[in-house]
CSV table of C-alpha atoms in Angstrom, one decimal:
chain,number,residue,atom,x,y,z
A,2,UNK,CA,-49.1,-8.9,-52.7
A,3,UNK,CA,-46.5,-7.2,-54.5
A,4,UNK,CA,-42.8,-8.4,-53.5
A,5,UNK,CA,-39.1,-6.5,-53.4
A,6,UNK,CA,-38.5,-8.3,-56.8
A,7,UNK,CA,-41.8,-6.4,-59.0
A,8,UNK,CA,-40.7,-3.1,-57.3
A,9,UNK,CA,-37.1,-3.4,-58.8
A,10,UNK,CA,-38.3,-4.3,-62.0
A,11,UNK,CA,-41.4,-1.2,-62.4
A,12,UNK,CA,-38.4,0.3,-61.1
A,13,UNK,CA,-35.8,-0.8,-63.6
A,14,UNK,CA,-33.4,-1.5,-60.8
A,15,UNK,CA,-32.0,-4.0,-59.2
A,16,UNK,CA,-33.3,-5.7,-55.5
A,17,UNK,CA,-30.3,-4.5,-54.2
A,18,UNK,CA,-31.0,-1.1,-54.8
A,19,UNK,CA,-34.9,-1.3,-53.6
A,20,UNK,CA,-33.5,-2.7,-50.5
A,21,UNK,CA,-31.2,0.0,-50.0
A,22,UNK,CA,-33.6,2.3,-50.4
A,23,UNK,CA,-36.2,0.5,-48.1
A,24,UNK,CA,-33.7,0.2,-45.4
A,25,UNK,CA,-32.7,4.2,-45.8
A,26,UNK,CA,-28.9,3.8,-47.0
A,27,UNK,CA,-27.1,6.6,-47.7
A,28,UNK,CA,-24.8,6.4,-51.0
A,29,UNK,CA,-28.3,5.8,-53.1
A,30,UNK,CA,-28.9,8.7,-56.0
A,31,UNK,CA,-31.6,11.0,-54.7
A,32,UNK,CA,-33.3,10.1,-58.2
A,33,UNK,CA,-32.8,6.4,-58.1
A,34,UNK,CA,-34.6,6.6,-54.6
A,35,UNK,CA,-37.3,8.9,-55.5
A,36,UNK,CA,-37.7,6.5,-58.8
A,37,UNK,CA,-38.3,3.4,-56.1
A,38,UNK,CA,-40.4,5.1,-53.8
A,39,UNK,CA,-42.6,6.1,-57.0
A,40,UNK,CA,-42.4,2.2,-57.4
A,41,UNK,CA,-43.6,1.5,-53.9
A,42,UNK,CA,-46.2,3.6,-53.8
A,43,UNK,CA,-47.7,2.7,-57.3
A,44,UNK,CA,-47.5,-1.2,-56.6
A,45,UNK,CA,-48.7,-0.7,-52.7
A,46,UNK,CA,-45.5,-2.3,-51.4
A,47,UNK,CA,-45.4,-3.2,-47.9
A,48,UNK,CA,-41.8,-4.2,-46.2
A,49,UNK,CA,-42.9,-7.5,-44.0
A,50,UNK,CA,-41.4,-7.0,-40.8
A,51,UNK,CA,-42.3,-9.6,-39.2
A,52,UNK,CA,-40.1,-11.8,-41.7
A,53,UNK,CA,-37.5,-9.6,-41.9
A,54,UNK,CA,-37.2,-9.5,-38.3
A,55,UNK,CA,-37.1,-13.5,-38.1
A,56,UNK,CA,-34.3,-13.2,-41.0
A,57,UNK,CA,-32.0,-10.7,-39.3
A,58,UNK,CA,-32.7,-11.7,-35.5
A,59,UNK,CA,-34.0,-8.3,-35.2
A,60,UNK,CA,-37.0,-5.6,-35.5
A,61,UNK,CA,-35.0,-2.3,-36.4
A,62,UNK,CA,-36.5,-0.7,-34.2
A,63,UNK,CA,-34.5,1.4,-31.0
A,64,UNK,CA,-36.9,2.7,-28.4
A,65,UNK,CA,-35.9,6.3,-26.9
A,66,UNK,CA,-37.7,7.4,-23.1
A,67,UNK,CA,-37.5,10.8,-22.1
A,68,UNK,CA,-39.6,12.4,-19.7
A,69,UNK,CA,-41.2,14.9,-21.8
A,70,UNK,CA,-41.3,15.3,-25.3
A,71,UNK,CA,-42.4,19.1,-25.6
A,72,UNK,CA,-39.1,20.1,-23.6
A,73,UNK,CA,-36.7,21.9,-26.4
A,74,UNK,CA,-33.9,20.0,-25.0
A,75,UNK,CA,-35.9,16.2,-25.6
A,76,UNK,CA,-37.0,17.5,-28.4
A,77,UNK,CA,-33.6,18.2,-29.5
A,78,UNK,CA,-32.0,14.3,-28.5
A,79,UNK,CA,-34.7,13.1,-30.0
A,80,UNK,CA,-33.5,14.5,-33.2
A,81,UNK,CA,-30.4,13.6,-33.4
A,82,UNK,CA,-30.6,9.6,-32.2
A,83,UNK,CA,-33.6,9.9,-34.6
A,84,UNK,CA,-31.2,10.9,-37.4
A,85,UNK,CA,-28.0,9.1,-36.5
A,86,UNK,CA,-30.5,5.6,-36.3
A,87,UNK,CA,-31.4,6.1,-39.9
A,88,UNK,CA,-28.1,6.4,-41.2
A,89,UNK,CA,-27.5,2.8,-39.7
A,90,UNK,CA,-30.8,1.4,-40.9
A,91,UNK,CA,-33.0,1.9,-37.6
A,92,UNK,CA,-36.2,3.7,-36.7
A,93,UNK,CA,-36.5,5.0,-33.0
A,94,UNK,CA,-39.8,5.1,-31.4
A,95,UNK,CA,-40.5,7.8,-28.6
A,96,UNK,CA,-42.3,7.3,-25.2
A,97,UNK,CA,-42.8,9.8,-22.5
A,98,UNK,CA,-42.4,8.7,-18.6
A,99,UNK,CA,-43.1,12.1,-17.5
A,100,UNK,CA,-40.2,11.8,-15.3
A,101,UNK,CA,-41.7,9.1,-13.0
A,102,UNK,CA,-39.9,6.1,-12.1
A,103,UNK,CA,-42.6,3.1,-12.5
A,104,UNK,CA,-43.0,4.9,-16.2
A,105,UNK,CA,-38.9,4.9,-16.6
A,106,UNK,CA,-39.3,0.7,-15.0
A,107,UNK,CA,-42.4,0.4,-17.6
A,108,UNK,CA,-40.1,1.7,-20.5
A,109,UNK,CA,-37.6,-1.0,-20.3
A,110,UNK,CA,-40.2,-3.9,-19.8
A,111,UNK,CA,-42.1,-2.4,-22.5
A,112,UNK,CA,-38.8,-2.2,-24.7
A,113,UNK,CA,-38.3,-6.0,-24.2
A,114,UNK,CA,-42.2,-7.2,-24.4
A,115,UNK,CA,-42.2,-5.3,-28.1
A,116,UNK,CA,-38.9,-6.5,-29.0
A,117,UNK,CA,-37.0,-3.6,-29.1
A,118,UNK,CA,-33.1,-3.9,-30.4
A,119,UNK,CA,-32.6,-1.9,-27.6
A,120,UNK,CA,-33.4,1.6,-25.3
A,121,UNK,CA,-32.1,4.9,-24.6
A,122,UNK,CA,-33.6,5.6,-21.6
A,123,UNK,CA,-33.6,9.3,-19.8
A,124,UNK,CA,-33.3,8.5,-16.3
A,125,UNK,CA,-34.5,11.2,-14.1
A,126,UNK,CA,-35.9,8.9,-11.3
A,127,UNK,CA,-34.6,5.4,-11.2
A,128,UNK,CA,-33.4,4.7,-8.4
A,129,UNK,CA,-29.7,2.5,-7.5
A,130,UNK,CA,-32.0,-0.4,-6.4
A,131,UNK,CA,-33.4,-0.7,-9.9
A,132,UNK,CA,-29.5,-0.4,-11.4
A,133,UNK,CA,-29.9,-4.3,-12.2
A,134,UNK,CA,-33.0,-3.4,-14.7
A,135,UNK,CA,-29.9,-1.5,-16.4
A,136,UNK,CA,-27.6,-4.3,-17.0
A,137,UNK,CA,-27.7,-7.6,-18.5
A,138,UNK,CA,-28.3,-8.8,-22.6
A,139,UNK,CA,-30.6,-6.0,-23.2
A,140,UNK,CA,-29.4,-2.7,-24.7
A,141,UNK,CA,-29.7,0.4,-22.7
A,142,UNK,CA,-28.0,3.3,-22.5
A,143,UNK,CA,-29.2,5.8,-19.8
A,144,UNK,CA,-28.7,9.8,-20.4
A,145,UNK,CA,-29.0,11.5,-17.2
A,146,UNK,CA,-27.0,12.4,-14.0
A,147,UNK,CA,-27.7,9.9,-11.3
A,148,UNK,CA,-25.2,7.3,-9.7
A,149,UNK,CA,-25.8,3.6,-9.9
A,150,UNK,CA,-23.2,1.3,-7.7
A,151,UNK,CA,-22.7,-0.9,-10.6
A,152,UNK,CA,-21.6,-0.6,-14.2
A,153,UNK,CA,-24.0,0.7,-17.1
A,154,UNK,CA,-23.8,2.0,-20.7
A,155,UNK,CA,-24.2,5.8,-19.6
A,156,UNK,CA,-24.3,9.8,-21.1
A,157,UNK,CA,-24.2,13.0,-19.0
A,158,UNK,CA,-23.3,16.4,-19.2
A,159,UNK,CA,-20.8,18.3,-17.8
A,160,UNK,CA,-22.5,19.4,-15.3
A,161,UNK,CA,-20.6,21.3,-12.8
A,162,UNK,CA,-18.0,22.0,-15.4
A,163,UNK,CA,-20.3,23.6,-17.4
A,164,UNK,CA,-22.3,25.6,-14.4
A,165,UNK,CA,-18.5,26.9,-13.4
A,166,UNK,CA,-18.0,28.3,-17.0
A,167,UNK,CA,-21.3,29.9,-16.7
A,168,UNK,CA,-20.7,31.6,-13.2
A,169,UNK,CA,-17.0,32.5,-14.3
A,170,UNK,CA,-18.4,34.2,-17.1
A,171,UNK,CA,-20.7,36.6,-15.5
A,172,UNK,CA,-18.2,37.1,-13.3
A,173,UNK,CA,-16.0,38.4,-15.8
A,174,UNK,CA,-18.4,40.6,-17.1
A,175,UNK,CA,-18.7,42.4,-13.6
A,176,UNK,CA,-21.8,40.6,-12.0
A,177,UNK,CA,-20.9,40.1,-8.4
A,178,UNK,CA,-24.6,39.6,-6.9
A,179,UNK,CA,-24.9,36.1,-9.2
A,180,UNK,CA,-28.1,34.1,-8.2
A,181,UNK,CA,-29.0,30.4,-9.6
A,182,UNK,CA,-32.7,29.6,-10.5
A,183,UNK,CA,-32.4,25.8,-10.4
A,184,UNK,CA,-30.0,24.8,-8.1
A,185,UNK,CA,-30.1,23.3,-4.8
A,186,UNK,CA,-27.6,23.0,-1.9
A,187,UNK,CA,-27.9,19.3,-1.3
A,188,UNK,CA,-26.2,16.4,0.4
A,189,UNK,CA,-22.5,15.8,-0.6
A,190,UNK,CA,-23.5,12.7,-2.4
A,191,UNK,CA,-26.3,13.9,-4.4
A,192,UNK,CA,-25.3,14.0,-8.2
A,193,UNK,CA,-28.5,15.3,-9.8
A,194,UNK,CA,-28.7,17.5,-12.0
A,195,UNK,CA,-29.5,20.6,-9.8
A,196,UNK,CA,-26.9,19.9,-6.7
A,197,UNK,CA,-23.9,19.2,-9.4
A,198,UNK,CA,-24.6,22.6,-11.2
A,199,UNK,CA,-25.1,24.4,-7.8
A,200,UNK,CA,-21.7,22.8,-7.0
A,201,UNK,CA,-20.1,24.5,-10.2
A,202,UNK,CA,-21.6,27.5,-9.4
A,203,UNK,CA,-20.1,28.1,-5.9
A,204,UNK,CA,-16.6,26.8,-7.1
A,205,UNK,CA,-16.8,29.8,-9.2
A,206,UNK,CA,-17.5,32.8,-6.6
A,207,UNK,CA,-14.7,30.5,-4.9
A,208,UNK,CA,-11.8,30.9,-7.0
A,209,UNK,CA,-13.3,34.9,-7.5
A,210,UNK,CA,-12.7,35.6,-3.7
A,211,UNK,CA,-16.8,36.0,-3.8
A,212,UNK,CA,-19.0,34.6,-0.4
A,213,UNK,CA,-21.8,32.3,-0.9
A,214,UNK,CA,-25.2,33.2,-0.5
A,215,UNK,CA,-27.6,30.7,0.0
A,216,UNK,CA,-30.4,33.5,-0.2
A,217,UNK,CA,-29.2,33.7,-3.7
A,218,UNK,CA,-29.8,29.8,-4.5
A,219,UNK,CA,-33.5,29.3,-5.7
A,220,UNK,CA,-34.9,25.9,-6.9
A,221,UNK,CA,-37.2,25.7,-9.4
A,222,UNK,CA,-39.3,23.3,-11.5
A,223,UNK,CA,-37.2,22.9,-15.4
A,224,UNK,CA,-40.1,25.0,-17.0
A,225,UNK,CA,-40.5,28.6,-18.7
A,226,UNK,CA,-43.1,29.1,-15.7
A,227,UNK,CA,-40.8,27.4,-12.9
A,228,UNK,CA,-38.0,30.4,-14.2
A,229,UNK,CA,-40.2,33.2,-14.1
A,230,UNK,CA,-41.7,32.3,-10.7
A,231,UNK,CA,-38.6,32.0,-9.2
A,232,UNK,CA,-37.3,34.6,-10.8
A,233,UNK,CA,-39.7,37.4,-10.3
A,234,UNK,CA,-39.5,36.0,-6.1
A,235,UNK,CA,-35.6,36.3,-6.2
A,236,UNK,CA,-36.0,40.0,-7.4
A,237,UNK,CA,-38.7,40.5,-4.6
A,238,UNK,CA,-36.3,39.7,-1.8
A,239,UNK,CA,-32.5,41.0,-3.5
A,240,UNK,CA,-32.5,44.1,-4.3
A,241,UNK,CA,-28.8,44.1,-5.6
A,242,UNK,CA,-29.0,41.2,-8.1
A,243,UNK,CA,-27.0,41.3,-11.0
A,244,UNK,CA,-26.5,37.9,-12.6
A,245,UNK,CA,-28.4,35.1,-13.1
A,246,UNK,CA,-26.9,31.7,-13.8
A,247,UNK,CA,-30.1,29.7,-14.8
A,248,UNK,CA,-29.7,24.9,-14.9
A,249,UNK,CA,-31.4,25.4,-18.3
A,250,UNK,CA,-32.5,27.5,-21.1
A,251,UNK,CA,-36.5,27.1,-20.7
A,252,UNK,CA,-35.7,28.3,-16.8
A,253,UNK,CA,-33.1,31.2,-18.5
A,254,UNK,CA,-35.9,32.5,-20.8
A,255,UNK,CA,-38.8,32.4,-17.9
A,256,UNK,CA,-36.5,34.3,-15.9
A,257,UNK,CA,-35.9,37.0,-18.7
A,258,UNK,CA,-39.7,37.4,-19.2
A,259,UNK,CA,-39.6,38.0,-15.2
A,260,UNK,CA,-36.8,40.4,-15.6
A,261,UNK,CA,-38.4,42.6,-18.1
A,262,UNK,CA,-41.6,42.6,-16.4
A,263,UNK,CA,-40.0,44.1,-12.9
A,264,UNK,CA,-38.2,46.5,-15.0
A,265,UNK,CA,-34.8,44.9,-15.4
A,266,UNK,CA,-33.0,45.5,-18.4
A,267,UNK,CA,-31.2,42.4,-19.6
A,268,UNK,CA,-27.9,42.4,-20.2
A,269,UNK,CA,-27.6,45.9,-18.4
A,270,UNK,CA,-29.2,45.5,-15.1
A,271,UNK,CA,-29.3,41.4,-15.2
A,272,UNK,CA,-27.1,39.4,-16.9
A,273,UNK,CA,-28.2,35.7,-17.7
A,274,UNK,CA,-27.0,32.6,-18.5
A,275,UNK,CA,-28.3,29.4,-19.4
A,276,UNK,CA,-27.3,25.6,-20.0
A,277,UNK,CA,-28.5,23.4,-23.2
A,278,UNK,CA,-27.3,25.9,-26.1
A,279,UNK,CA,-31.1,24.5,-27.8
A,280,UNK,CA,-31.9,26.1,-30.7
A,281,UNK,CA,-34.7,28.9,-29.4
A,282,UNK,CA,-31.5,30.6,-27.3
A,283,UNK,CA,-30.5,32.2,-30.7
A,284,UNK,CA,-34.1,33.8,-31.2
A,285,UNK,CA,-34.9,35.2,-28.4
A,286,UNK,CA,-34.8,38.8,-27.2
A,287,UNK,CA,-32.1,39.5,-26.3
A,288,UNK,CA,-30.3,36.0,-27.4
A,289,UNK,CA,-29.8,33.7,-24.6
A,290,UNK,CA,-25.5,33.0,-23.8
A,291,UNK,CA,-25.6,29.4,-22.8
A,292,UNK,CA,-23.9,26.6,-22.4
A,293,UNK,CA,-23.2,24.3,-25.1
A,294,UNK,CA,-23.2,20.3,-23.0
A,295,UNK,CA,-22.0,18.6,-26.4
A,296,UNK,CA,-25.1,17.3,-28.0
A,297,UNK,CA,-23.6,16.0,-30.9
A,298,UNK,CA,-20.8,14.0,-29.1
A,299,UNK,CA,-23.0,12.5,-26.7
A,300,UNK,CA,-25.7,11.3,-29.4
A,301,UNK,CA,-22.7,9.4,-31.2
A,302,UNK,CA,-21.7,7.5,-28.1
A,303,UNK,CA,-24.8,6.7,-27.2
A,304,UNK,CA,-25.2,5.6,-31.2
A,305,UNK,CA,-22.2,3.7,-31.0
A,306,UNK,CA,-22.6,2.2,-27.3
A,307,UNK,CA,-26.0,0.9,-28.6
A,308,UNK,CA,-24.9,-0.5,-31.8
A,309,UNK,CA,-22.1,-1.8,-30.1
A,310,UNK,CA,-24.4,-4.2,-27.8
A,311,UNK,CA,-26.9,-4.7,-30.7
A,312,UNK,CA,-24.1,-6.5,-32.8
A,313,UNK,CA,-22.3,-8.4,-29.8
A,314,UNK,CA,-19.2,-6.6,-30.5
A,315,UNK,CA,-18.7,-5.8,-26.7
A,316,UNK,CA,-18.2,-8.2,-23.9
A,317,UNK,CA,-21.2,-8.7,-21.9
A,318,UNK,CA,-19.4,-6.9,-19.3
A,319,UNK,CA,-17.9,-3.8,-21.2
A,320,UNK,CA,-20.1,-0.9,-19.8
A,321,UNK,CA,-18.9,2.3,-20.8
A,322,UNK,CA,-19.6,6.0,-19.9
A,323,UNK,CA,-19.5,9.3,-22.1
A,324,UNK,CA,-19.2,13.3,-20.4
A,325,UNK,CA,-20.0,15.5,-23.3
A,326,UNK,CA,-17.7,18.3,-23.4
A,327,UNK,CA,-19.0,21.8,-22.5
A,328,UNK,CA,-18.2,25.1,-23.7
A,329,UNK,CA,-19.9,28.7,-23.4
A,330,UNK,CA,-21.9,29.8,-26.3
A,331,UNK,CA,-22.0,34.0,-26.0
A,332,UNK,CA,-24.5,36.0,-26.8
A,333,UNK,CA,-26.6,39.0,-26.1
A,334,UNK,CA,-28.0,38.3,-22.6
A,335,UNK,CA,-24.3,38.8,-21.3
A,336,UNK,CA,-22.9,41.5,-23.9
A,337,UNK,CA,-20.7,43.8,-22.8
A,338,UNK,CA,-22.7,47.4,-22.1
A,339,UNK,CA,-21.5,50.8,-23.3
């Protein structure tokens, strides 16, 4: 079996250099490294990870658990804790739990079983009881929007911030008949993801002098056909609508397809907003306003929370939370009309 050493030299390099390219470093010349990986593949190197694991005291390897992979905004996270893992020598391997909470439980014992340096874990189900599966030598940081009673590594949005931006917007632009596709008037204590954005959204016809509705609050599943249903049965029942604050773009862009099926013009009979700024809100027709929640930001503190376990940096009880700061992204769906 060819070993790091015969690489360098068909390489005419030195081992420190193969291993930098092996372990993806990034102040490597791109034709040193494509001269090494012509190596590699000519010899049929194989990194053994098994010993390198035993060497370091660790695989590499960061596991990431969303619910599901094919939604733009997972898709999106994905992306960048795939990238920013690279650039500090880790691979990130991708499960789905399909938003169910023995698959979010399964995650982290799977996580441990395989020997995972550690998890970012979506949480869209786990409950408080399960908050001690969240703490302890392990690494896991949880993205998502529920409350535990004790201390964990944790990302979220800015929820209600950003769902008050979005409102006060379409407000400003004239809309005073503003539904949400979405939300959900819930108990006082419920912090998911639809109650805190429905929360936002009424603090905003609040400082406008505007009444609340609850005709005009709609819940709906986070999918393009969970915006367009809801959508096309808001328009059914209000006659007068004029804005439509949507919890996410897939819901924003349903609702649009909706809209121009009953006839509605978008931006000048309906104008929409949505939350996730992902990349499709640019493209579509007309482009989608959204809000921005701070991808980038929150990727790096969930990098660095991570890393920051991984290396035993942080005291075993140094749990730490990130909001990601959000801002409105402007586009067509909420243009001004001549």
């Amino acid at each position: 079996m060819p070993t790091m050493q015969d690489v360098a030299r068909h390489a005419g390099v030195s081992v420190m250099t193969v291993s930098n390219v092996i372990n993806d470093h990034p102040h490597v010349r791109a034709t040193t490294r494509q001269k090494v990986l012509e190596s590699i593949s000519a010899l049929g190197y194989h990194v053994n990870t098994a010993a390198r694991s035993l060497r370091q005291g660790k695989t590499g390897v960061i596991g990431l658990a969303v619910p599901d992979i094919d939604r733009p905004y997972f898709g999106m996270l994905a992306r960048l804790l795939i990238d920013r893992a690279a650039a500090h020598g880790y691979e990130l391997v991708i499960e789905q739990t399909h938003a169910s909470r023995e698959r979010e439980v399964d995650a982290i014992s799977r996580s441990r079983l395989r020997s995972y340096d550690g998890l970012f874990l979506y949480a869209a189900e786990l409950p408080d009881d399960d908050a001690m599966l969240l703490r302890g030598e392990f690494p896991i940081v949880v993205f998502g929007e529920h409350a535990y009673s004790g201390p964990i590594d944790h990302v979220e949005m800015a929820n209600a911030d950003g769902a008050r931006l979005a409102t006060a917007h379409l407000i400003e632009r004239g809309c005073r008949r503003v539904g949400i596709l979405g939300g959900r008037i819930g108990d006082p204590d419920d912090i998911g993801v639809a109650t805190l954005r429905t929360r936002g959204y009424r603090e905003a016809l609040e400082a406008a002098g505007i009444a609340f509705d609850p005709a005009l609050v709609r819940d709906a599943e986070y999918s393009y056909e969970g915006g367009s249903a809801q959508a096309a049965a808001l328009l059914a029942e209000v006659d007068d609508l004029d804005g439509l604050f949507c919890a996410t773009d897939v819901i924003a862009i349903g609702a649009m397809r909706a809209l121009h099926e009953a006839g509605r013009r978008v931006p000048q009979d309906v104008r929409v907003v949505g939350f996730d700024d992902v990349s499709l809100a640019a493209f579509t027709t007309p482009s989608l306003t959204s809000i921005a929640p701070g991808h980038d930001e929150m990727a790096d503190a969930a990098m660095e929370m991570v890393l920051g376990r991984i290396s035993g940096e942080r005291a075993a009880d140094d749990y730490r939370s990130f909001t990601g700061p959000a801002r409105l992204v402007e586009r067509e769906s909420t243009a001004s009309v001549v």
